Amino acid sequence: MNPKQNRAYYRCAPISHVSTLTRVLEITESELRHLVGRANSLYIPGPKFKKTDGTYRYTYKALPDLCIVQKRLMKRVLRNVAFPEYLQGAIYDPVNPRSYIRDAGFHSGAQYVIKADISNFFPSITADHVTAIWTDFFRFSDDVARYLTALVTKDGFVAQGLSTSTYIANLVFWDIEPNVFSRLKSRHLTYSRYIDDVTVSTHESIRTRTKTYAVSQIIGMFSCKGFRAKRSKLHILNSSNRMTVHNLAVNRGVSLTKQKRSQLRSAVRQIEFRYPDEIDTDQYYKDWNTVASRVGHAKQFHPAFANTLRSRLEQVRPNR
């Protein structure tokens, strides 16, 4: 990765006038002002997800009038950002597809893995953060930035679940992350970030002070933008024990953990047990498809294992 590729950059000319923005979004200026004025009321709750610490991650959906404009903004502006390879979370990249699996692969076979997580990330991305991205990274005018910030924030923060939110999350550290990446690389440390999950690894034996240095770089980057690390998710792992990134084992290659494989075998057995009595039920059909999807995911890492399970599932396929 050469120095230019360490940084995100916008491929298009800056939007300097509101009239240009309206053409990009296919909306009149009066419609834009009206939408901005009521944008905050155009959200409904989306699914909520229980996290491992027992708290919930709340998501939101934009109502159609706002959702359409956000999607145009995402496709016509945010997708025209070229992101460095160390950012792997929810970025559209048909040439070099990004994913949590690829992110884990950066750290495969490492001697040490350091993991850090940003506490309450999306609600902590404020309107001020967003405005600074529009004006300082994109070089858009203040008026354009003001309108865009209103279109992509709810109650003064970035709501998770919107088409624009992950792109904004990837740009929060645009000005300081490249230096963190470079400083760690100079010490033979590999850095990557998947939205709010930061991972640093090395294939070499390192001293305690190097581990401390890596952690200080990560925490310092978070603090510089007003974020906090989730202390319960700050881990330093070594290859003498199981190491995971995104719940994938990375000691040797990238694979499902033994626990995940055991859970999947158990799920297939449960489907087989239910087959004679529930084959015609809607719930069996739904659960069979869920387990089949999990088996399909496992095939990316363990083809023979997954093919065996798939053959067993085919023997108890629902009558649909």
mmCIF file of N, CA and C in Angstrom, residues 100-101 248 255-271 274 285-303 305-310 313:
data_model
loop_
_atom_site.group_PDB
_atom_site.id
_atom_site.type_symbol
_atom_site.label_atom_id
_atom_site.label_comp_id
_atom_site.label_asym_id
_atom_site.label_seq_id
_atom_site.Cartn_x
_atom_site.Cartn_y
_atom_site.Cartn_z
ATOM 1 N N TYR A 100 -16.143 -8.697 6.561
ATOM 2 C CA TYR A 100 -15.561 -9.051 7.854
ATOM 3 C C TYR A 100 -14.636 -10.256 7.721
ATOM 4 N N ILE A 101 -14.896 -11.108 6.718
ATOM 5 C CA ILE A 101 -14.025 -12.271 6.496
ATOM 6 C C ILE A 101 -12.657 -11.807 5.997
ATOM 7 N N LEU A 248 -14.261 -15.308 14.159
ATOM 8 C CA LEU A 248 -13.609 -16.283 13.288
ATOM 9 C C LEU A 248 -12.221 -16.583 13.845
ATOM 10 N N SER A 255 -11.179 -19.426 9.929
ATOM 11 C CA SER A 255 -12.112 -20.540 10.013
ATOM 12 C C SER A 255 -13.139 -20.284 11.113
ATOM 13 N N LEU A 256 -14.210 -21.071 11.072
ATOM 14 C CA LEU A 256 -15.154 -21.042 12.183
ATOM 15 C C LEU A 256 -14.498 -21.682 13.401
ATOM 16 N N THR A 257 -14.847 -21.205 14.559
ATOM 17 C CA THR A 257 -14.309 -21.805 15.774
ATOM 18 C C THR A 257 -14.925 -23.192 15.971
ATOM 19 N N LYS A 258 -14.262 -24.012 16.763
ATOM 20 C CA LYS A 258 -14.799 -25.348 17.054
ATOM 21 C C LYS A 258 -16.180 -25.251 17.681
ATOM 22 N N GLN A 259 -16.378 -24.238 18.522
ATOM 23 C CA GLN A 259 -17.678 -24.057 19.164
ATOM 24 C C GLN A 259 -18.760 -23.779 18.125
ATOM 25 N N LYS A 260 -18.466 -22.921 17.133
ATOM 26 C CA LYS A 260 -19.441 -22.600 16.098
ATOM 27 C C LYS A 260 -19.780 -23.837 15.263
ATOM 28 N N ARG A 261 -18.766 -24.644 14.958
ATOM 29 C CA ARG A 261 -19.018 -25.852 14.184
ATOM 30 C C ARG A 261 -19.860 -26.848 14.972
ATOM 31 N N SER A 262 -19.573 -26.947 16.255
ATOM 32 C CA SER A 262 -20.359 -27.835 17.115
ATOM 33 C C SER A 262 -21.809 -27.366 17.192
ATOM 34 N N GLN A 263 -22.007 -26.070 17.313
ATOM 35 C CA GLN A 263 -23.368 -25.517 17.365
ATOM 36 C C GLN A 263 -24.118 -25.784 16.065
ATOM 37 N N LEU A 264 -23.410 -25.719 14.941
ATOM 38 C CA LEU A 264 -24.055 -25.961 13.653
ATOM 39 C C LEU A 264 -24.444 -27.428 13.504
ATOM 40 N N ARG A 265 -23.557 -28.334 13.922
ATOM 41 C CA ARG A 265 -23.908 -29.761 13.891
ATOM 42 C C ARG A 265 -25.154 -30.022 14.739
ATOM 43 N N SER A 266 -25.201 -29.383 15.897
ATOM 44 C CA SER A 266 -26.346 -29.549 16.790
ATOM 45 C C SER A 266 -27.629 -29.021 16.152
ATOM 46 N N ALA A 267 -27.515 -27.892 15.448
ATOM 47 C CA ALA A 267 -28.692 -27.318 14.786
ATOM 48 C C ALA A 267 -29.224 -28.257 13.704
ATOM 49 N N VAL A 268 -28.321 -28.904 12.965
ATOM 50 C CA VAL A 268 -28.747 -29.867 11.938
ATOM 51 C C VAL A 268 -29.416 -31.071 12.592
ATOM 52 N N ARG A 269 -28.852 -31.561 13.695
ATOM 53 C CA ARG A 269 -29.468 -32.691 14.408
ATOM 54 C C ARG A 269 -30.873 -32.340 14.871
ATOM 55 N N GLN A 270 -31.075 -31.120 15.355
ATOM 56 C CA GLN A 270 -32.405 -30.693 15.812
ATOM 57 C C GLN A 270 -33.396 -30.699 14.649
ATOM 58 N N ILE A 271 -32.963 -30.247 13.487
ATOM 59 C CA ILE A 271 -33.837 -30.275 12.311
ATOM 60 C C ILE A 271 -34.198 -31.718 11.949
ATOM 61 N N ARG A 274 -36.803 -33.123 14.298
ATOM 62 C CA ARG A 274 -38.142 -32.552 14.130
ATOM 63 C C ARG A 274 -38.821 -33.003 12.838
ATOM 64 N N TYR A 285 -40.284 -25.009 8.082
ATOM 65 C CA TYR A 285 -39.780 -24.450 6.823
ATOM 66 C C TYR A 285 -38.842 -23.276 7.101
ATOM 67 N N LYS A 286 -39.260 -22.401 8.005
ATOM 68 C CA LYS A 286 -38.445 -21.230 8.348
ATOM 69 C C LYS A 286 -37.132 -21.650 8.998
ATOM 70 N N ASP A 287 -37.197 -22.573 9.963
ATOM 71 C CA ASP A 287 -35.988 -22.999 10.675
ATOM 72 C C ASP A 287 -35.046 -23.782 9.766
ATOM 73 N N TRP A 288 -35.610 -24.602 8.876
ATOM 74 C CA TRP A 288 -34.765 -25.350 7.931
ATOM 75 C C TRP A 288 -33.963 -24.390 7.073
ATOM 76 N N ASN A 289 -34.618 -23.361 6.578
ATOM 77 C CA ASN A 289 -33.927 -22.391 5.731
ATOM 78 C C ASN A 289 -32.861 -21.612 6.507
ATOM 79 N N THR A 290 -33.138 -21.322 7.764
ATOM 80 C CA THR A 290 -32.150 -20.622 8.590
ATOM 81 C C THR A 290 -30.892 -21.471 8.764
ATOM 82 N N VAL A 291 -31.072 -22.743 9.089
ATOM 83 C CA VAL A 291 -29.931 -23.638 9.279
ATOM 84 C C VAL A 291 -29.206 -23.859 7.950
ATOM 85 N N ALA A 292 -29.951 -23.997 6.857
ATOM 86 C CA ALA A 292 -29.326 -24.173 5.538
ATOM 87 C C ALA A 292 -28.463 -22.965 5.186
ATOM 88 N N SER A 293 -28.928 -21.778 5.557
ATOM 89 C CA SER A 293 -28.137 -20.567 5.313
ATOM 90 C C SER A 293 -26.845 -20.582 6.119
ATOM 91 N N ARG A 294 -26.936 -21.044 7.365
ATOM 92 C CA ARG A 294 -25.741 -21.144 8.203
ATOM 93 C C ARG A 294 -24.743 -22.149 7.628
ATOM 94 N N VAL A 295 -25.260 -23.232 7.087
ATOM 95 C CA VAL A 295 -24.390 -24.229 6.462
ATOM 96 C C VAL A 295 -23.714 -23.631 5.228
ATOM 97 N N GLY A 296 -24.458 -22.845 4.449
ATOM 98 C CA GLY A 296 -23.880 -22.178 3.292
ATOM 99 C C GLY A 296 -22.760 -21.231 3.675
ATOM 100 N N HIS A 297 -22.947 -20.538 4.787
ATOM 101 C CA HIS A 297 -21.896 -19.644 5.286
ATOM 102 C C HIS A 297 -20.663 -20.439 5.695
ATOM 103 N N ALA A 298 -20.874 -21.575 6.355
ATOM 104 C CA ALA A 298 -19.756 -22.406 6.816
ATOM 105 C C ALA A 298 -18.942 -22.956 5.649
ATOM 106 N N LYS A 299 -19.573 -23.108 4.480
ATOM 107 C CA LYS A 299 -18.881 -23.676 3.325
ATOM 108 C C LYS A 299 -17.719 -22.803 2.867
ATOM 109 N N GLN A 300 -17.770 -21.507 3.170
ATOM 110 C CA GLN A 300 -16.673 -20.613 2.808
ATOM 111 C C GLN A 300 -15.373 -20.996 3.512
ATOM 112 N N PHE A 301 -15.503 -21.636 4.672
ATOM 113 C CA PHE A 301 -14.334 -21.964 5.488
ATOM 114 C C PHE A 301 -14.046 -23.463 5.528
ATOM 115 N N HIS A 302 -15.106 -24.279 5.513
ATOM 116 C CA HIS A 302 -14.956 -25.724 5.690
ATOM 117 C C HIS A 302 -15.841 -26.446 4.664
ATOM 118 N N PRO A 303 -15.429 -26.530 3.399
ATOM 119 C CA PRO A 303 -16.281 -27.104 2.341
ATOM 120 C C PRO A 303 -16.747 -28.531 2.625
ATOM 121 N N PHE A 305 -16.918 -30.243 5.478
ATOM 122 C CA PHE A 305 -17.801 -30.223 6.650
ATOM 123 C C PHE A 305 -19.190 -29.733 6.242
ATOM 124 N N ALA A 306 -19.250 -28.645 5.512
ATOM 125 C CA ALA A 306 -20.535 -28.058 5.125
ATOM 126 C C ALA A 306 -21.278 -28.953 4.134
ATOM 127 N N ASN A 307 -20.556 -29.580 3.207
ATOM 128 C CA ASN A 307 -21.222 -30.458 2.236
ATOM 129 C C ASN A 307 -21.868 -31.647 2.920
ATOM 130 N N THR A 308 -21.220 -32.172 3.953
ATOM 131 C CA THR A 308 -21.802 -33.285 4.716
ATOM 132 C C THR A 308 -23.099 -32.853 5.390
ATOM 133 N N LEU A 309 -23.068 -31.685 6.006
ATOM 134 C CA LEU A 309 -24.272 -31.190 6.678
ATOM 135 C C LEU A 309 -25.373 -30.885 5.667
ATOM 136 N N ARG A 310 -24.979 -30.349 4.520
ATOM 137 C CA ARG A 310 -25.982 -30.023 3.502
ATOM 138 C C ARG A 310 -26.671 -31.281 3.000
ATOM 139 N N LEU A 313 -29.244 -32.259 5.449
ATOM 140 C CA LEU A 313 -30.411 -31.378 5.386
ATOM 141 C C LEU A 313 -31.305 -31.728 4.196
#
